[in-house]
Tab-separated table of C-alpha atoms in Angstrom:
chain	number	residue	atom	x	y	z
A	1	MET	CA	-110.613	86.710	117.859
A	2	GLY	CA	-107.766	83.748	117.365
A	3	ILE	CA	-104.978	83.617	115.020
A	4	VAL	CA	-106.071	81.130	112.112
A	5	PRO	CA	-103.833	77.696	112.541
A	6	THR	CA	-101.987	76.991	109.396
A	7	PRO	CA	-99.198	74.024	108.777
A	8	GLU	CA	-95.799	75.585	108.652
A	9	SER	CA	-95.052	74.373	105.295
A	10	ASP	CA	-97.738	76.660	104.102
A	11	ARG	CA	-96.390	79.342	105.923
A	12	ARG	CA	-92.818	79.040	104.490
A	13	ARG	CA	-94.246	78.657	100.851
A	14	PHE	CA	-95.996	82.013	101.441
A	15	TRP	CA	-93.175	83.860	102.905
A	16	ALA	CA	-90.983	82.807	100.129
A	17	LYS	CA	-92.966	84.598	97.605
A	18	VAL	CA	-92.683	88.197	99.879
A	19	VAL	CA	-89.701	90.255	98.663
A	20	LYS	CA	-88.662	92.654	101.737
A	21	GLU	CA	-85.416	94.014	100.355
A	22	ASP	CA	-85.261	97.306	98.660
A	23	ALA	CA	-89.031	97.897	99.625
A	24	GLU	CA	-90.215	101.065	98.467
A	25	HIS	CA	-90.976	103.395	101.430
A	26	VAL	CA	-94.467	104.793	101.461
A	27	PRO	CA	-94.933	108.170	104.033
A	28	GLY	CA	-97.014	107.257	106.923
A	29	LEU	CA	-96.955	103.512	106.364
A	30	GLY	CA	-93.054	102.522	106.087
A	31	PRO	CA	-91.522	100.205	103.370
A	32	CYS	CA	-93.977	97.974	101.255
A	33	TRP	CA	-93.249	94.286	100.554
A	34	ILE	CA	-93.622	93.211	97.188
A	35	TRP	CA	-95.670	89.771	96.370
A	36	SER	CA	-93.643	88.064	93.865
A	37	ALA	CA	-95.808	85.149	92.759
A	38	ALA	CA	-99.418	84.841	90.900
A	39	CYS	CA	-101.613	87.762	91.003
A	40	PHE	CA	-105.413	87.936	90.640
A	41	GLY	CA	-106.853	89.900	87.515
A	42	ASN	CA	-107.020	92.902	89.672
A	43	GLY	CA	-103.400	92.745	90.913
A	44	TYR	CA	-103.955	91.516	94.364
A	45	GLY	CA	-101.382	88.820	95.255
A	46	ALA	CA	-102.992	85.227	94.938
A	47	PHE	CA	-101.851	82.172	97.623
A	48	ARG	CA	-103.276	78.694	97.100
A	49	LEU	CA	-104.314	77.204	100.639
A	50	GLY	CA	-105.737	73.646	100.250
A	51	ASN	CA	-108.156	73.744	97.280
A	52	ARG	CA	-108.971	77.234	97.196
A	53	GLN	CA	-107.187	80.516	95.967
A	54	ARG	CA	-107.124	83.191	98.254
A	55	ARG	CA	-105.847	87.051	98.529
A	56	ALA	CA	-102.448	87.216	99.936
A	57	HIS	CA	-102.796	90.089	102.182
A	58	ILE	CA	-105.987	88.572	103.587
A	59	VAL	CA	-104.136	85.272	104.418
A	60	SER	CA	-101.295	87.120	106.042
A	61	PHE	CA	-103.719	89.059	108.114
A	62	GLU	CA	-105.712	86.058	109.210
A	63	TRP	CA	-102.355	84.535	110.304
A	64	HIS	CA	-101.035	87.288	112.476
A	65	VAL	CA	-104.661	88.876	113.670
A	66	GLY	CA	-107.373	86.620	113.256
A	67	PRO	CA	-110.579	85.718	110.977
A	68	THR	CA	-111.695	88.753	109.242
A	69	ASN	CA	-115.209	88.272	110.379
A	70	GLY	CA	-116.496	90.167	107.095
A	71	MET	CA	-114.002	93.119	107.745
A	72	LEU	CA	-112.474	94.955	104.538
A	73	VAL	CA	-108.761	94.161	104.936
A	74	CYS	CA	-106.555	96.575	103.129
A	75	HIS	CA	-103.104	95.560	101.971
């Protein structure tokens, strides 16, 4: 699996929407980061890449790990 290439401007725009300060600690997981921008109706963070609206946690996964290849990615 390779990391999904994305323009740096998209990455900066993405991380500007993530609140890391005062994150609530979740036992066994650590602090949770909060998505401060648009969300889908089900509460998942929404982030536009090109002409497509994507789930923010999946975009982050693909940037850091690689394509999901149909995997279920928990946030």
